[in-house]
XYZ file of C-alpha atoms in Angstrom:
665
model
C 0.254 -7.151 16.189
C -2.331 -9.235 17.115
C -2.971 -11.681 19.354
C -4.750 -15.064 18.742
C -3.006 -18.276 20.852
C -5.661 -20.287 17.955
C -2.415 -19.703 15.735
C 1.166 -20.831 15.585
C 2.502 -16.603 15.224
C 5.537 -17.938 14.116
C 5.454 -20.518 11.661
C 5.664 -19.331 7.527
C 5.743 -19.992 4.279
C 8.368 -19.054 1.884
C 8.106 -20.081 -1.978
C 10.809 -19.223 -4.502
C 13.888 -19.470 -2.697
C 15.732 -16.995 -5.025
C 17.695 -13.680 -4.050
C 14.846 -12.770 -2.383
C 13.435 -15.816 -1.384
C 16.453 -16.522 0.564
C 17.148 -12.781 2.780
C 12.992 -13.444 3.848
C 13.965 -16.937 4.821
C 16.872 -15.694 6.871
C 15.207 -12.240 8.111
C 12.333 -14.362 9.439
C 14.863 -17.369 11.325
C 16.233 -14.227 13.064
C 12.914 -13.749 15.497
C 12.868 -17.671 15.648
C 10.294 -18.232 13.634
C 9.774 -21.570 11.164
C 9.850 -21.481 7.874
C 8.875 -24.093 5.442
C 9.545 -23.205 1.678
C 8.203 -23.896 -2.060
C 10.705 -24.488 -4.873
C 9.596 -25.489 -8.130
C 13.416 -26.774 -7.732
C 16.400 -29.101 -6.211
C 18.940 -25.926 -6.155
C 22.511 -26.683 -5.778
C 24.103 -23.233 -5.068
C 22.935 -21.325 -2.733
C 23.509 -17.151 -3.042
C 23.258 -16.961 1.160
C 25.060 -19.776 2.908
C 23.675 -22.664 5.047
C 20.192 -21.582 3.661
C 18.664 -25.147 3.059
C 19.581 -25.724 7.151
C 17.644 -22.888 7.856
C 14.166 -24.074 6.330
C 12.725 -26.337 7.986
C 10.961 -27.997 5.279
C 11.499 -27.723 1.775
C 8.962 -28.925 -0.798
C 9.848 -29.297 -4.453
C 7.736 -28.733 -6.805
C 5.113 -25.750 -8.003
C 3.123 -23.454 -5.537
C 0.149 -23.095 -7.700
C -0.794 -26.363 -6.921
C -2.650 -26.919 -4.139
C -1.014 -29.636 -3.153
C 2.379 -28.576 -3.158
C 1.140 -26.194 -0.642
C -0.775 -28.151 1.941
C 2.058 -30.430 1.771
C 4.292 -27.547 3.087
C 1.316 -26.912 5.538
C -0.225 -23.745 4.262
C -3.482 -24.518 6.750
C -0.776 -23.585 9.502
C 1.023 -20.729 8.576
C 0.419 -17.363 9.855
C 1.538 -16.254 6.656
C 2.687 -17.145 3.194
C 5.608 -14.745 1.438
C 5.438 -15.859 -2.497
C 8.700 -13.791 -3.643
C 9.474 -15.674 -7.453
C 10.723 -13.346 -10.330
C 7.525 -14.146 -12.143
C 4.337 -12.107 -11.017
C 1.518 -14.398 -13.011
C 3.289 -17.041 -11.034
C 2.750 -15.313 -7.481
C -1.141 -13.979 -8.828
C -2.186 -17.472 -9.059
C -0.247 -18.652 -5.527
C -1.964 -15.842 -3.565
C -5.512 -17.612 -4.919
C -4.376 -20.680 -4.122
C -3.131 -19.971 -0.779
C -5.786 -17.926 -0.398
C -8.538 -20.904 -1.014
C -7.540 -22.752 1.535
C -6.881 -20.746 4.272
C -8.811 -18.050 5.133
C -7.344 -16.072 7.672
C -3.321 -16.595 6.416
C -1.969 -13.529 5.365
C -0.144 -12.714 1.987
C 2.538 -10.790 0.913
C 3.516 -10.541 -2.503
C 5.952 -10.057 -5.014
C 4.680 -7.066 -7.938
C 4.936 -4.362 -9.185
C 1.369 -3.925 -11.103
C -0.107 -1.518 -8.940
C -3.374 -0.985 -9.932
C -3.833 -5.318 -10.040
C -2.756 -5.182 -6.410
C -4.809 -2.584 -5.545
C -7.961 -4.998 -6.985
C -5.992 -8.244 -5.338
C -6.268 -6.526 -1.949
C -10.525 -5.835 -2.113
C -10.934 -9.707 -3.491
C -8.067 -11.598 -1.342
C -8.284 -9.851 1.926
C -5.347 -9.398 4.284
C -3.551 -9.077 1.783
C 0.203 -6.554 1.334
C 2.418 -7.201 -2.766
C 5.431 -4.771 -2.827
C 8.509 -5.096 -6.101
C 11.777 -5.568 -4.285
C 13.415 -3.262 -6.608
C 10.716 0.067 -6.110
C 11.214 -0.775 -2.296
C 14.804 -0.390 -2.602
C 15.959 1.704 -5.459
C 14.971 4.330 -2.916
C 17.802 3.736 -1.323
C 20.325 4.362 -4.276
C 18.453 7.383 -5.107
C 19.283 8.987 -1.607
C 23.364 7.704 -1.891
C 23.326 9.933 -4.950
C 21.757 12.473 -2.959
C 23.611 15.076 -0.985
C 25.833 13.124 2.164
C 22.944 15.268 5.076
C 20.206 12.483 3.153
C 19.754 9.869 4.476
C 15.672 9.073 3.764
C 13.347 11.213 2.254
C 9.204 10.417 1.706
C 6.107 11.541 1.134
C 3.375 11.469 3.753
C 0.181 13.300 4.258
C 0.652 15.049 1.437
C 4.037 16.682 3.224
C 8.119 15.574 2.126
C 9.472 14.073 5.024
C 13.636 14.050 5.145
C 15.608 11.744 7.040
C 18.719 13.835 7.416
C 22.680 12.890 9.034
C 25.012 15.910 10.049
C 28.442 16.149 11.098
C 28.497 19.720 13.622
C 31.040 22.061 13.315
C 31.804 25.706 14.545
C 29.306 27.338 12.700
C 26.397 25.280 13.174
C 23.609 26.760 14.986
C 22.792 23.657 17.182
C 27.017 23.131 17.744
C 26.586 24.316 21.428
C 23.337 23.777 22.869
C 22.912 22.655 26.521
C 20.273 20.008 25.699
C 19.774 17.784 22.942
C 16.277 18.030 23.438
C 15.563 21.759 22.659
C 17.183 20.517 18.724
C 13.463 18.323 18.993
C 9.712 21.080 17.287
C 6.961 20.590 15.622
C 8.358 19.199 12.286
C 10.974 17.787 13.672
C 12.814 14.907 16.031
C 16.079 13.558 17.050
C 17.127 9.991 15.980
C 20.249 9.753 16.905
C 23.577 11.398 18.548
C 26.844 9.943 18.159
C 29.212 12.186 20.416
C 32.696 13.264 18.859
C 35.183 10.190 18.163
C 32.183 7.911 19.915
C 30.932 5.002 17.407
C 26.963 5.263 16.564
C 24.901 3.623 18.261
C 23.423 -0.082 17.184
C 19.342 1.053 18.791
C 17.452 3.025 16.853
C 16.351 5.984 18.833
C 18.431 5.943 21.365
C 19.710 9.201 22.816
C 20.495 11.950 26.579
C 17.698 14.141 26.095
C 19.725 16.503 28.352
C 23.315 16.067 26.933
C 25.094 18.642 25.341
C 26.108 19.177 21.590
C 29.470 19.777 20.771
C 31.524 20.685 17.718
C 32.407 16.948 16.047
C 29.630 15.934 17.448
C 27.223 13.557 14.658
C 23.107 14.365 14.500
C 20.429 12.335 12.913
C 16.403 13.746 12.457
C 13.699 13.482 10.225
C 11.941 17.015 9.871
C 8.984 17.885 8.155
C 9.730 19.548 5.324
C 7.361 21.178 3.153
C 3.156 21.056 2.342
C 2.615 19.162 -1.111
C -1.031 19.541 -1.672
C -1.758 20.475 -4.540
C -3.862 24.378 -5.910
C -6.444 22.199 -6.389
C -7.277 21.332 -2.954
C -6.302 23.742 -1.021
C -9.436 26.258 0.583
C -10.726 29.267 -1.633
C -10.583 32.650 -0.873
C -13.931 34.342 0.325
C -15.763 36.169 -1.967
C -14.532 39.609 -0.852
C -11.136 39.077 -0.630
C -11.018 37.214 -4.919
C -13.384 40.919 -5.427
C -10.471 42.847 -3.516
C -7.946 40.120 -5.427
C -9.427 41.186 -9.647
C -9.188 45.379 -8.162
C -5.703 44.907 -6.668
C -5.154 44.280 -10.030
C -7.456 45.502 -13.003
C -4.367 48.190 -12.051
C -3.473 50.777 -14.784
C 0.652 49.135 -14.151
C 0.239 46.487 -13.263
C -1.728 45.911 -16.330
C 0.809 47.526 -18.228
C 3.636 45.038 -16.178
C 1.890 42.321 -17.286
C 0.977 42.868 -20.693
C 5.309 44.052 -21.004
C 6.039 40.297 -19.748
C 3.091 38.454 -22.493
C 4.942 40.082 -25.008
C 8.737 38.909 -23.365
C 7.296 35.699 -23.196
C 5.876 34.702 -26.487
C 8.364 34.474 -29.422
C 8.678 36.766 -32.930
C 6.367 34.684 -34.573
C 3.564 34.429 -32.037
C 3.780 38.462 -31.745
C 3.030 38.362 -35.341
C 0.364 36.715 -34.725
C -0.983 39.055 -31.760
C -0.826 41.641 -33.886
C -2.650 40.362 -37.063
C -5.339 38.679 -34.492
C -5.961 42.232 -33.251
C -6.152 43.492 -36.472
C -8.348 41.240 -37.815
C -10.960 41.862 -34.587
C -10.914 45.034 -35.319
C -11.871 44.631 -39.401
C -14.008 42.398 -38.973
C -15.835 44.559 -36.408
C -15.669 48.038 -38.676
C -17.152 45.953 -41.306
C -20.260 44.522 -38.902
C -20.809 47.857 -38.101
C -20.083 49.897 -41.581
C -22.685 46.765 -43.264
C -25.906 47.389 -40.561
C -25.402 51.440 -40.491
C -25.196 51.374 -44.971
C -28.096 48.664 -45.385
C -30.504 49.722 -42.626
C -33.169 47.187 -43.199
C -30.370 43.948 -43.021
C -29.935 42.268 -39.876
C -27.123 42.254 -37.863
C -26.505 39.175 -37.941
C -27.059 38.812 -41.990
C -24.402 42.331 -41.125
C -21.665 39.773 -39.040
C -22.503 36.899 -41.756
C -21.196 39.957 -44.577
C -18.464 41.022 -42.442
C -17.243 36.983 -42.261
C -17.176 36.471 -45.654
C -15.022 39.166 -46.758
C -12.243 38.010 -43.907
C -12.578 34.307 -45.528
C -11.416 35.382 -48.678
C -15.224 35.386 -49.635
C -14.926 38.668 -52.239
C -16.321 36.709 -54.872
C -19.253 34.836 -53.687
C -20.518 39.001 -52.981
C -19.805 41.166 -55.197
C -18.657 37.812 -58.225
C -21.454 38.615 -60.662
C -21.680 41.747 -63.182
C -24.647 43.649 -62.398
C -24.934 43.961 -58.753
C -27.840 43.552 -57.133
C -27.860 46.736 -54.152
C -26.013 49.998 -55.210
C -22.664 49.463 -53.097
C -20.833 52.782 -52.206
C -16.606 53.111 -54.281
C -15.761 53.974 -50.028
C -17.500 50.154 -49.186
C -16.112 48.605 -51.954
C -12.575 48.929 -51.211
C -13.100 48.227 -47.948
C -14.698 45.103 -48.597
C -11.549 44.414 -51.320
C -9.380 45.257 -48.118
C -10.555 43.498 -45.724
C -10.947 40.540 -48.244
C -7.048 40.472 -49.001
C -6.220 41.122 -45.232
C -8.423 38.059 -44.365
C -6.908 35.989 -47.187
C -2.716 37.189 -45.473
C -4.339 36.429 -41.848
C -5.162 32.700 -42.979
C -1.727 32.442 -44.522
C -0.276 33.143 -41.484
C -2.227 30.619 -39.094
C -0.880 27.990 -42.049
C 2.582 28.577 -41.422
C 2.128 28.745 -37.762
C 0.077 25.843 -37.304
C 3.038 24.133 -39.622
C 6.063 25.789 -37.580
C 4.538 24.068 -34.664
C 4.099 20.399 -36.738
C 6.825 20.466 -38.342
C 8.367 21.472 -34.505
C 6.663 18.654 -32.638
C 7.626 16.189 -35.111
C 11.777 17.130 -35.035
C 10.875 16.809 -31.223
C 9.376 14.005 -31.187
C 11.859 11.751 -33.774
C 15.421 14.180 -32.155
C 18.202 11.950 -30.356
C 18.221 11.854 -26.649
C 19.936 15.294 -24.360
C 23.523 15.888 -24.001
C 25.043 14.782 -21.631
C 25.498 17.187 -18.616
C 29.189 18.745 -18.256
C 29.821 19.113 -14.200
C 27.518 18.233 -10.965
C 25.127 15.850 -12.288
C 24.754 11.669 -11.600
C 25.881 8.325 -13.150
C 23.693 5.811 -13.341
C 25.454 2.804 -14.800
C 22.686 -0.153 -15.682
C 19.599 0.222 -16.431
C 18.011 -2.976 -15.967
C 14.407 -2.456 -12.987
C 17.086 -0.998 -10.403
C 18.496 1.829 -12.431
C 15.468 2.500 -13.944
C 13.705 3.396 -10.951
C 16.557 4.617 -9.630
C 16.506 7.778 -12.263
C 12.805 8.199 -11.819
C 13.085 9.324 -8.234
C 15.695 11.360 -9.556
C 14.002 13.085 -12.205
C 11.110 13.274 -10.071
C 13.892 14.824 -7.628
C 14.848 17.953 -10.919
C 18.750 15.970 -10.892
C 20.908 15.941 -14.149
C 21.490 12.493 -15.107
C 22.544 10.174 -17.886
C 22.465 7.229 -18.030
C 25.059 4.227 -19.590
C 23.247 0.503 -20.759
C 25.014 -1.872 -22.922
C 21.859 -1.730 -25.173
C 19.501 1.015 -26.025
C 16.129 1.242 -24.132
C 12.917 1.177 -26.303
C 11.658 4.716 -27.063
C 9.084 5.006 -24.415
C 11.503 4.520 -21.442
C 13.625 7.555 -19.508
C 13.268 9.671 -22.700
C 14.061 13.044 -21.362
C 17.530 11.629 -19.858
C 20.494 11.738 -21.835
C 21.979 8.153 -22.412
C 24.806 6.143 -23.841
C 24.506 2.885 -24.922
C 27.572 -0.090 -25.594
C 30.432 -1.111 -23.572
C 29.476 -0.108 -20.617
C 33.605 0.174 -19.686
C 34.417 2.505 -22.484
C 31.384 4.900 -22.728
C 32.640 6.123 -18.861
C 35.321 8.141 -21.133
C 31.617 9.873 -22.907
C 29.945 10.383 -19.148
C 31.591 13.622 -18.212
C 32.904 11.097 -15.277
C 35.124 13.619 -13.590
C 33.134 15.941 -12.815
C 30.083 14.040 -11.518
C 29.269 14.475 -8.065
C 27.424 11.156 -7.992
C 27.832 7.512 -9.546
C 25.360 4.568 -9.127
C 26.722 0.967 -10.205
C 23.794 -1.348 -10.326
C 24.554 -3.560 -13.018
C 23.212 -7.175 -12.524
C 26.451 -8.241 -12.583
C 28.340 -7.630 -9.459
C 31.636 -8.484 -10.255
C 31.774 -5.515 -13.328
C 29.614 -3.669 -10.815
C 33.224 -3.806 -8.689
C 35.419 -3.020 -11.942
C 33.421 -0.137 -12.623
C 33.450 0.957 -9.119
C 37.159 1.124 -8.954
C 37.820 2.926 -12.726
C 35.354 5.489 -11.413
C 37.014 6.051 -8.050
C 40.428 6.546 -10.168
C 38.617 8.987 -12.467
C 37.099 10.990 -9.514
C 37.972 10.230 -6.095
C 35.297 13.266 -4.683
C 32.368 10.994 -6.524
C 29.860 9.405 -4.113
C 29.373 6.086 -5.291
C 26.912 3.323 -4.690
C 27.700 -0.418 -5.517
C 25.092 -3.046 -6.170
C 25.634 -6.717 -4.812
C 24.049 -9.743 -4.630
C 26.232 -12.581 -2.439
C 26.268 -10.478 0.854
C 29.994 -12.174 1.461
C 30.827 -11.145 -1.311
C 29.175 -7.384 -0.819
C 30.978 -7.462 2.863
C 34.081 -7.518 0.959
C 33.517 -5.058 -1.441
C 32.118 -2.866 1.769
C 35.761 -3.659 3.552
C 38.021 -3.124 -0.010
C 35.612 0.505 -0.167
C 34.978 2.050 3.049
C 34.474 5.350 1.061
C 30.980 3.347 -1.275
C 27.519 3.181 0.409
C 27.207 -0.901 -0.936
C 24.154 -2.117 -0.955
C 22.093 -5.514 -1.925
C 18.414 -4.948 -3.737
C 16.509 -8.098 -2.272
C 19.017 -7.680 1.786
C 17.265 -3.970 1.279
C 14.134 -5.613 0.305
C 13.679 -8.286 2.525
C 12.604 -6.771 5.771
C 10.040 -4.756 4.823
C 8.295 -8.336 3.265
C 9.120 -9.948 6.810
C 7.519 -7.307 8.455
C 4.432 -6.689 6.307
C 4.752 -11.072 6.582
C 4.072 -10.447 10.916
C 0.926 -7.926 9.607
C 2.608 -4.430 9.490
C 1.590 -2.065 6.810
C 5.069 -1.268 5.290
C 4.605 2.448 3.758
C 8.813 3.133 2.731
C 11.835 2.253 4.340
C 15.513 4.116 3.866
C 19.027 2.341 5.546
C 20.842 5.067 8.450
C 23.558 3.755 10.423
C 23.354 0.379 8.687
C 20.106 -0.203 9.700
C 17.103 -0.670 7.490
C 14.521 1.301 9.224
C 11.076 0.884 8.541
C 7.893 3.635 8.218
C 5.143 2.111 8.883
C 0.993 2.577 10.239
C -1.002 1.079 12.193
C -4.865 1.605 12.793
C -5.258 0.637 16.151
C -7.995 -2.107 17.429
C -9.513 -3.460 20.395
C -6.893 -6.306 20.538
C -3.507 -4.324 19.822
C -0.808 -4.066 22.299
C -0.829 -0.946 20.939
C -3.929 0.232 22.240
C -4.509 2.021 25.557
C -0.467 3.047 25.889
C 1.552 6.283 25.784
C 3.179 7.405 22.526
C 5.904 7.931 25.384
C 5.544 4.126 26.140
C 5.731 4.083 21.873
C 9.091 5.291 22.054
C 11.077 4.811 24.766
C 9.780 0.961 25.082
C 9.372 -0.250 22.283
C 11.624 2.287 20.499
C 10.018 3.331 17.888
C 9.251 7.092 16.618
C 6.315 8.183 16.770
C 6.209 10.302 13.443
C 1.995 11.520 13.202
C -1.212 10.541 14.539
C -4.526 10.758 13.816
C -7.545 10.658 16.423
C -10.407 7.987 15.643
C -12.694 10.741 16.487
C -10.683 13.550 14.275
C -9.026 12.247 11.082
C -6.363 15.379 10.794
C -4.019 14.312 11.313
C -0.967 15.548 13.299
C 2.775 15.665 12.913
C 5.397 14.656 15.513
C 2.611 13.774 17.984
C 3.194 15.192 21.878
C 4.515 11.691 23.940
C 0.992 12.531 26.129
C -1.218 11.405 23.915
C -2.819 7.925 24.665
C -4.074 5.555 21.911
C -7.386 4.717 21.202
C -9.161 1.999 18.780
C -9.535 3.625 15.877
C -6.005 5.837 16.299
C -4.113 6.003 12.827
C -0.085 5.974 14.120
C 2.777 6.271 12.198
C 6.518 5.313 13.779
C 9.187 4.915 12.393
C 11.290 1.682 13.345
C 13.304 -1.417 12.838
C 12.193 -4.847 11.768
C 13.190 -5.909 15.912
C 10.550 -2.710 17.534
C 8.331 -3.915 14.948
C 8.972 -7.193 16.682
C 8.484 -5.681 20.171
C 5.362 -4.617 19.495
C 3.648 -7.881 17.718
C 4.664 -9.481 21.014
C 4.383 -6.525 23.480
C 7.049 -7.235 24.984
C 7.492 -3.446 26.016
C 10.663 -3.297 28.816
C 9.488 -1.342 32.347
C 10.964 1.849 32.783
C 13.929 2.716 35.480
C 13.700 5.719 36.508
C 11.141 7.227 39.773
C 10.439 11.180 40.559
C 11.354 12.481 43.536
C 8.798 15.315 44.426
C 10.038 17.720 46.999
C 7.195 20.447 47.171
C 4.931 22.740 45.617
C 5.043 26.468 46.580
C 1.626 26.571 47.059
C -2.002 23.953 47.067
C -2.370 25.295 43.877
C 0.358 24.512 42.207
C -0.282 21.038 44.014
C -3.336 20.580 42.017
C -2.418 21.289 39.376
C 1.069 18.606 40.382
C -1.560 16.389 40.102
C -2.734 17.326 37.003
C 0.670 17.170 35.714
C 1.402 13.860 36.654
C -1.496 12.063 35.442
C -1.565 13.776 32.134
C 2.759 12.880 31.462
C 2.785 8.865 32.891
C -1.399 8.032 33.009
C -0.950 7.074 36.038
C -4.410 6.875 38.337
C -6.094 10.399 39.267
C -5.950 8.807 43.003
C -1.852 7.843 43.172
C -1.362 11.007 42.094
C -3.356 12.896 43.928
C -2.207 11.000 47.935
C 1.453 11.755 46.080
C 0.945 15.278 45.857
C -0.338 15.514 49.436
C 2.399 13.762 50.939
C 5.342 15.577 50.075
C 7.976 15.163 49.676
C 7.072 11.915 48.248
C 8.537 9.694 44.649
C 6.032 8.771 42.393
C 6.047 4.695 42.520
C 5.399 4.890 38.744
C 8.093 3.363 36.633
C 9.121 5.544 33.704
C 11.426 5.769 30.844
C 13.971 8.578 31.161
C 12.917 11.078 28.452
C 9.784 10.867 29.716
C 10.700 10.406 33.751
C 12.688 14.654 32.643
C 9.732 16.384 31.142
C 7.760 15.316 33.907
C 10.637 17.236 35.720
C 10.323 20.201 33.560
C 6.648 20.284 32.883
C 6.438 20.226 37.482
C 8.940 23.480 37.671
C 6.076 25.270 35.175
C 3.401 24.542 38.086
C 5.775 25.273 41.163
C 6.554 21.973 41.288
C 10.485 21.167 42.437
C 11.037 17.493 41.656
C 13.857 15.321 40.339
C 14.438 11.589 38.989
C 15.776 9.103 40.852
C 17.306 5.859 39.216
C 15.728 2.258 39.895
C 18.625 0.138 41.710
């Protein structure tokens, strides 16, 4: 996003031309970038056709060697993408690159989160991703309801992207304006009329369009607050004591005790009763000995009672002739206290033994049984499959995994697992009653075979398939139109490339066959975003602002107003495609194609307020707005985007100013 004429912003270096590296080269070339590459050996067969023709200069060698990096042009690069399959090589190459070029942006492939954080502080201008982690979320989404297209957390809030078909019963089915769906926690992303193809451009929809049954709408919403209880504001002292007084009612205490008693097992109930009984005997013993022998201290009385409770009768009464007189009733009580204490200790030992054996059995027993119905089957538990399983477990989804070999005991211990021949294992996972099947083995031909078998057994199940070869993936998508065919590295490559251009990528998801990136900007003085209204960001650059925080007030606001003007130090999170991010990088923003014709104001006060509205919505000069309102009817000679122009007309009408929009010819 920085504009610096002293460096070539279109020069990049890719280290490692495996699947991910090839996709990175392909995406970079789509934006006209010059791409050099380093590969450890000469590859004879490429996953992407003619990838060697896309690389401007290919150097064969070890990217950790300074001479190899210099030969590949490290001194002239804006960014270096180090994406080999070996994390140690990637980290070593990052250090070598930084020593040669202190300003180059480092984008590496690494899953070591703690190490990546330390390296970010050490190397600066550094970002690290793991391809499988970026793409696993897309597979997890595919296994959920057909409406969910993306989910991520932001500022301790769950944010969800949804695409829904509108039927007659839907409350939006007869909205007069599509814009009315928007509110403080929701924004429309796109709208497709019934029978019309989906738009190829992100965040393009008509605000005044009416919604009818059969239409399709996608939107993003802030679902819920995930702030932990410890982070919530504490109650006042008065509220605290009021809560205690309210709780300490007879009825409340009775209900709490009844609930507590029902929640405990039979063994636990026996232990509770025995504990209460022993505490009572202990206190009685202390009191009786203190009253019978007033000369002894309270500590001595407690000590005598404690010794008897722990079975120490012989320590006090083991001699033939006692040194002090003991009444027969106190002697009998002492015997009873010792017997009760011995029984109580035995019960404690039994409970502890039971707990230890239960824990040992739980540790040593096999995995959980396979769910009967409405579960998700994950076939292939490599790095992608495991990450997908972890995400779905976080969402409390019933799972069963299928893998050719057994997993280590500590890997996904709470997930049912079928080990062995994958084709035969399909009969053991209740495939006919599963709601979703994710096929992510390392063999794309096997993935296709499994997908065909799965669909034959359960045509209603959602199906997601992993592929590697882009041509093979296209053919599979045509053969299986009911399945979602995804390539791990194709999904991740756009995030790596966007990061190489200097963006902070928080997450990604797929929508309408496009990769949508969740990107964070920290506004700086020389940014192309500095001084822009959020309306310019949304309708000019084609990015949807979903969170904004002012530099002076770090309280973040979701779904901010289009009228906000960005300043240095502001924080902005947007949704957009990599094309939109590149428009920001270049400062390439189209001019609005609409003007607003202001006809009249009902009073001088309305004219004054109308000028303020124009200033706020358009961000234009105050003198221009004041002059316009004095010369009505007049057209505001300030090009606006359609959404922006319609909003200005709406806001002016609230101030009793009549206006309408006019398209620039």
